Amino acid sequence: MHMKKIIFGNLKSNKSSNQMKKWFVDFKDAIAKDSKKSNSEEKLFSNIEAVLAPAYPFLHLVTENSSETGLVLGTQDISSYPSGSYTGAISTQNLAGLDVKYTLVGHSERRKYFSETNEVVAKKITQALSAEIIPIVCVDEKSIDDLAVKVSAKDMAHCMVAYEPSSAIGSGKNAALSDVTSFREKVKTLFGDIPYLYGGSVNEKSVAEYLLVTDGVIIGGASLDAKQFVSLLKSAQGENPVGL
Ligand code: PGA
């Protein structure tokens, strides 16, 4: 499949309004430093797709800055319900007009802290697809077989899957490349040849090697500092020749 490699920055529940504004200032500075040419962001992202998923109150900042930054908008989660009386939930209707391209679904932190099951994940996938938002479904060894039972093959064919072993998330203990490769085979067996991402303690040093065996990566900790995120994007870009 010929697609740009996806670098998905997941800011999780971090940052105040002022810190977010600073993040964008730093990001633009870092891009500007990268090249003297005026079309620097275009050069930086010519063969990767850089996605940012901030907390909900800051989604509009990604949209408003997209022409200057080249960043595509993602969300960290989506409601399992349609629009209506579901206090506190963010529905696809709430997101309409913001240009959300991707949403994470079933992140291990959702499963752990919000008791999210694969039944809920299945509903979220249906909601996202109905709004033409691409679900990036996060799974690990423990959840993948049940996921295959709970989500229809038809829906999964339109999703991307991210291998997110919980031991690797936020721990500095990134998974071995061999594990990422063998999990990909499992995903392929269950769901077919759909885009496959990895997330868990990826940084600017390790990103290039993960991109050799995946279609993209999910970046938590290393996206919090915009300058660090830009150098990670540069590493990703360098190891991903055009046309790969
Ligand atoms: P991390 O998070 O990069 O901080 O390990 C990754 C993730 O949650 O997907």
CSV table of C-alpha atoms and ligand atoms in Angstrom, one decimal:
chain,number,residue,atom,x,y,z
A,1,MET,CA,0.0,0.0,0.0
A,2,HIS,CA,1.4,3.4,-1.0
A,3,MET,CA,0.6,5.8,1.7
A,4,LYS,CA,2.5,8.4,3.7
A,5,LYS,CA,3.8,7.1,7.0
A,6,ILE,CA,1.7,8.5,9.8
A,7,ILE,CA,3.2,10.2,12.9
A,8,PHE,CA,0.4,10.6,15.3
A,9,GLY,CA,1.2,12.9,18.3
A,10,ASN,CA,-1.1,12.1,21.2
A,11,LEU,CA,-0.9,14.9,23.8
A,12,LYS,CA,-3.3,13.0,26.2
A,13,SER,CA,-4.7,15.1,29.1
A,14,ASN,CA,-1.7,17.5,29.1
A,15,LYS,CA,-1.4,21.3,28.7
A,16,SER,CA,-3.2,24.5,29.6
A,17,SER,CA,-4.5,26.9,27.0
A,18,ASN,CA,-1.3,29.0,27.3
A,19,GLN,CA,0.9,26.0,27.1
A,20,MET,CA,-0.9,24.9,23.9
A,21,LYS,CA,-0.3,28.3,22.3
A,22,LYS,CA,3.3,28.1,23.3
A,23,TRP,CA,3.5,24.6,21.7
A,24,PHE,CA,2.4,26.0,18.4
A,25,VAL,CA,4.9,28.9,18.6
A,26,ASP,CA,7.7,26.5,19.3
A,27,PHE,CA,6.6,24.1,16.6
A,28,LYS,CA,6.6,26.9,14.0
A,29,ASP,CA,10.0,28.2,15.2
A,30,ALA,CA,11.4,24.7,14.9
A,31,ILE,CA,10.1,24.3,11.4
A,32,ALA,CA,11.4,27.7,10.4
A,33,LYS,CA,14.9,26.8,11.7
A,34,ASP,CA,14.8,23.6,9.7
A,35,SER,CA,15.0,25.4,6.4
A,36,LYS,CA,15.7,28.8,5.1
A,37,LYS,CA,13.2,28.2,2.4
A,38,SER,CA,9.7,29.7,2.8
A,39,ASN,CA,8.0,26.3,2.1
A,40,SER,CA,9.8,24.6,4.9
A,41,GLU,CA,6.8,22.8,6.4
A,42,GLU,CA,5.9,21.5,3.0
A,43,LYS,CA,9.5,20.1,2.7
A,44,LEU,CA,9.4,18.7,6.2
A,45,PHE,CA,6.2,16.7,5.5
A,46,SER,CA,6.6,15.7,1.9
A,47,ASN,CA,6.5,12.0,2.7
A,48,ILE,CA,5.0,11.7,6.2
A,49,GLU,CA,1.7,12.7,7.5
A,50,ALA,CA,2.1,14.5,10.9
A,51,VAL,CA,-1.1,14.3,13.0
A,52,LEU,CA,-1.8,16.0,16.3
A,53,ALA,CA,-4.4,15.0,18.8
A,54,PRO,CA,-4.6,17.6,21.6
A,55,ALA,CA,-7.2,17.6,24.3
A,56,TYR,CA,-10.7,18.6,23.0
A,57,PRO,CA,-10.6,22.3,24.0
A,58,PHE,CA,-7.6,22.8,21.7
A,59,LEU,CA,-8.7,20.9,18.6
A,60,HIS,CA,-9.5,24.2,16.8
A,61,LEU,CA,-5.9,25.3,17.3
A,62,VAL,CA,-4.7,22.5,15.0
A,63,THR,CA,-7.2,23.4,12.4
A,64,GLU,CA,-6.5,27.1,12.5
A,65,ASN,CA,-2.7,26.5,12.3
A,66,SER,CA,-2.8,23.8,9.7
A,67,SER,CA,-1.7,25.8,6.7
A,68,GLU,CA,1.4,27.1,8.6
A,69,THR,CA,2.2,23.8,10.4
A,70,GLY,CA,1.1,21.1,7.9
A,71,LEU,CA,-0.4,19.3,10.9
A,72,VAL,CA,-3.5,17.1,10.4
A,73,LEU,CA,-6.1,16.9,13.1
A,74,GLY,CA,-6.8,13.8,15.1
A,75,THR,CA,-8.8,13.1,18.3
A,76,GLN,CA,-7.8,10.8,21.2
A,77,ASP,CA,-11.3,9.3,21.6
A,78,ILE,CA,-14.8,9.6,20.2
A,79,SER,CA,-18.3,9.0,21.7
A,80,SER,CA,-19.8,5.6,21.3
A,81,TYR,CA,-23.2,7.4,21.0
A,82,PRO,CA,-24.6,9.7,18.3
A,83,SER,CA,-25.4,13.3,19.1
A,84,GLY,CA,-28.0,13.8,21.7
A,85,SER,CA,-28.4,13.6,25.5
A,86,TYR,CA,-25.1,12.1,26.5
A,87,THR,CA,-23.7,14.6,28.9
A,88,GLY,CA,-19.9,14.9,28.7
A,89,ALA,CA,-19.4,12.9,25.6
A,90,ILE,CA,-18.0,14.3,22.3
A,91,SER,CA,-20.0,13.1,19.3
A,92,THR,CA,-19.1,13.2,15.7
A,93,GLN,CA,-21.6,16.1,15.3
A,94,ASN,CA,-19.6,18.1,17.8
A,95,LEU,CA,-16.5,17.5,15.6
A,96,ALA,CA,-18.1,18.4,12.3
A,97,GLY,CA,-16.3,21.2,10.5
A,98,LEU,CA,-13.1,20.8,12.3
A,99,ASP,CA,-11.5,18.5,9.7
A,100,VAL,CA,-10.8,15.6,12.0
A,101,LYS,CA,-9.2,12.9,9.9
A,102,TYR,CA,-8.4,10.2,12.5
A,103,THR,CA,-9.5,9.2,15.9
A,104,LEU,CA,-7.8,6.8,18.3
A,105,VAL,CA,-10.2,4.2,19.6
A,106,GLY,CA,-9.7,1.9,22.5
A,107,HIS,CA,-6.4,3.3,23.7
A,108,SER,CA,-5.0,1.2,26.6
A,109,GLU,CA,-5.5,4.2,28.9
A,110,ARG,CA,-9.2,4.3,27.9
A,111,ARG,CA,-9.4,0.6,28.6
A,112,LYS,CA,-7.6,0.9,32.0
A,113,TYR,CA,-9.0,4.1,33.5
A,114,PHE,CA,-12.4,4.3,31.8
A,115,SER,CA,-13.3,0.6,31.7
A,116,GLU,CA,-13.6,0.6,27.9
A,117,THR,CA,-14.5,-2.8,26.5
A,118,ASN,CA,-14.4,-4.1,23.0
A,119,GLU,CA,-18.2,-3.7,22.8
A,120,VAL,CA,-17.7,0.0,23.4
A,121,VAL,CA,-14.8,0.1,21.0
A,122,ALA,CA,-17.1,-1.5,18.3
A,123,LYS,CA,-19.7,1.3,18.8
A,124,LYS,CA,-17.0,4.0,18.6
A,125,ILE,CA,-15.7,2.6,15.4
A,126,THR,CA,-19.2,2.6,13.9
A,127,GLN,CA,-19.7,6.3,15.0
A,128,ALA,CA,-16.3,7.4,13.6
A,129,LEU,CA,-16.9,5.6,10.3
A,130,SER,CA,-20.3,7.2,9.9
A,131,ALA,CA,-18.7,10.6,10.0
A,132,GLU,CA,-15.8,9.5,7.7
A,133,ILE,CA,-13.3,9.8,10.5
A,134,ILE,CA,-10.7,7.0,10.2
A,135,PRO,CA,-10.5,4.9,13.5
A,136,ILE,CA,-7.0,3.9,14.6
A,137,VAL,CA,-7.9,1.0,16.8
A,138,CYS,CA,-5.4,0.4,19.6
A,139,VAL,CA,-4.9,-3.2,20.7
A,140,ASP,CA,-2.4,-5.5,22.4
A,141,GLU,CA,-2.0,-9.3,22.8
A,142,LYS,CA,-4.7,-9.4,25.4
A,143,SER,CA,-7.4,-7.5,23.6
A,144,ILE,CA,-7.0,-8.4,19.9
A,145,ASP,CA,-8.8,-11.8,19.8
A,146,ASP,CA,-11.9,-10.4,21.6
A,147,LEU,CA,-11.8,-7.3,19.3
A,148,ALA,CA,-12.0,-9.6,16.3
A,149,VAL,CA,-15.1,-11.1,17.8
A,150,LYS,CA,-16.8,-7.8,18.7
A,151,VAL,CA,-16.1,-5.7,15.7
A,152,SER,CA,-17.5,-6.6,12.3
A,153,ALA,CA,-15.0,-7.5,9.6
A,154,LYS,CA,-16.7,-5.0,7.4
A,155,ASP,CA,-16.0,-2.2,9.8
A,156,MET,CA,-12.4,-3.3,10.5
A,157,ALA,CA,-11.6,-3.2,6.8
A,158,HIS,CA,-12.0,0.6,7.0
A,159,CYS,CA,-9.8,1.0,10.2
A,160,MET,CA,-6.2,1.2,11.0
A,161,VAL,CA,-4.8,-0.9,13.8
A,162,ALA,CA,-2.2,0.3,16.3
A,163,TYR,CA,-0.2,-2.2,18.3
A,164,GLU,CA,0.1,-0.6,21.8
A,165,PRO,CA,1.5,-3.0,24.4
A,166,SER,CA,0.7,-1.4,27.7
A,167,SER,CA,4.1,-2.3,29.1
A,168,ALA,CA,5.7,0.0,26.5
A,169,ILE,CA,3.5,3.0,27.0
A,170,GLY,CA,5.1,5.9,28.8
A,171,SER,CA,7.6,3.5,30.3
A,172,GLY,CA,10.7,4.0,28.1
A,173,LYS,CA,10.5,0.3,27.4
A,174,ASN,CA,9.7,0.3,23.7
A,175,ALA,CA,8.8,-3.0,22.2
A,176,ALA,CA,11.3,-5.1,20.3
A,177,LEU,CA,11.0,-4.7,16.5
A,178,SER,CA,10.6,-8.4,16.2
A,179,ASP,CA,7.5,-8.2,18.4
A,180,VAL,CA,6.1,-5.4,16.3
A,181,THR,CA,6.6,-7.5,13.2
A,182,SER,CA,5.1,-10.6,14.5
A,183,PHE,CA,2.0,-8.7,15.9
A,184,ARG,CA,1.6,-7.3,12.4
A,185,GLU,CA,1.2,-10.9,11.1
A,186,LYS,CA,-1.5,-11.5,13.7
A,187,VAL,CA,-3.3,-8.3,12.6
A,188,LYS,CA,-3.1,-9.4,9.0
A,189,THR,CA,-4.5,-12.8,9.7
A,190,LEU,CA,-7.5,-11.4,11.6
A,191,PHE,CA,-8.3,-8.3,9.7
A,192,GLY,CA,-6.5,-8.4,6.4
A,193,ASP,CA,-3.8,-6.0,5.1
A,194,ILE,CA,-5.0,-2.8,6.8
A,195,PRO,CA,-2.6,0.0,7.8
A,196,TYR,CA,-0.6,-1.0,10.9
A,197,LEU,CA,0.9,1.4,13.5
A,198,TYR,CA,3.0,1.0,16.6
A,199,GLY,CA,2.9,3.1,19.8
A,200,GLY,CA,4.9,2.9,23.0
A,201,SER,CA,7.9,5.0,24.0
A,202,VAL,CA,9.0,5.8,20.5
A,203,ASN,CA,11.4,8.8,20.3
A,204,GLU,CA,13.4,10.6,17.7
A,205,LYS,CA,16.1,8.0,17.9
A,206,SER,CA,13.9,4.9,17.4
A,207,VAL,CA,11.2,6.3,15.1
A,208,ALA,CA,13.0,5.5,11.8
A,209,GLU,CA,13.4,1.8,12.6
A,210,TYR,CA,9.7,1.4,13.6
A,211,LEU,CA,8.7,3.0,10.4
A,212,LEU,CA,10.5,0.3,8.5
A,213,VAL,CA,8.1,-2.3,9.8
A,214,THR,CA,4.9,-0.3,10.2
A,215,ASP,CA,2.7,2.3,8.4
A,216,GLY,CA,3.1,4.8,11.2
A,217,VAL,CA,3.7,5.5,14.9
A,218,ILE,CA,1.8,7.0,17.9
A,219,ILE,CA,3.9,9.4,19.9
A,220,GLY,CA,2.9,10.3,23.5
A,221,GLY,CA,5.7,11.7,25.6
A,222,ALA,CA,7.9,12.8,22.7
A,223,SER,CA,5.2,15.0,21.3
A,224,LEU,CA,4.7,17.1,24.5
A,225,ASP,CA,7.7,19.3,23.6
A,226,ALA,CA,7.1,20.8,20.2
A,227,LYS,CA,10.8,21.2,19.4
A,228,GLN,CA,11.4,17.5,20.3
A,229,PHE,CA,8.4,16.5,18.2
A,230,VAL,CA,9.8,18.4,15.2
A,231,SER,CA,13.1,16.6,15.5
A,232,LEU,CA,11.2,13.3,15.7
A,233,LEU,CA,9.3,14.3,12.5
A,234,LYS,CA,12.7,15.1,10.8
A,235,SER,CA,14.0,11.7,11.8
A,236,ALA,CA,10.9,10.1,10.4
A,237,GLN,CA,11.1,12.0,7.2
A,238,GLY,CA,14.8,11.1,6.6
A,239,GLU,CA,14.3,7.4,6.9
A,240,ASN,CA,11.3,7.3,4.7
A,241,PRO,CA,12.3,7.9,1.1
A,242,VAL,CA,9.7,9.2,-1.3
A,243,GLY,CA,7.8,6.4,-2.9
A,244,LEU,CA,8.5,3.8,-0.3
B,1,PGA,P1,4.3,7.1,24.8
B,1,PGA,O1,2.7,7.0,24.5
B,1,PGA,O2,4.9,7.6,23.6
B,1,PGA,O3,4.3,8.2,25.9
B,1,PGA,O4,4.8,5.8,25.3
B,1,PGA,C1,2.4,6.3,23.4
B,1,PGA,C2,0.9,6.0,23.3
B,1,PGA,O5,0.2,6.2,24.4
B,1,PGA,O6,0.4,5.7,22.3
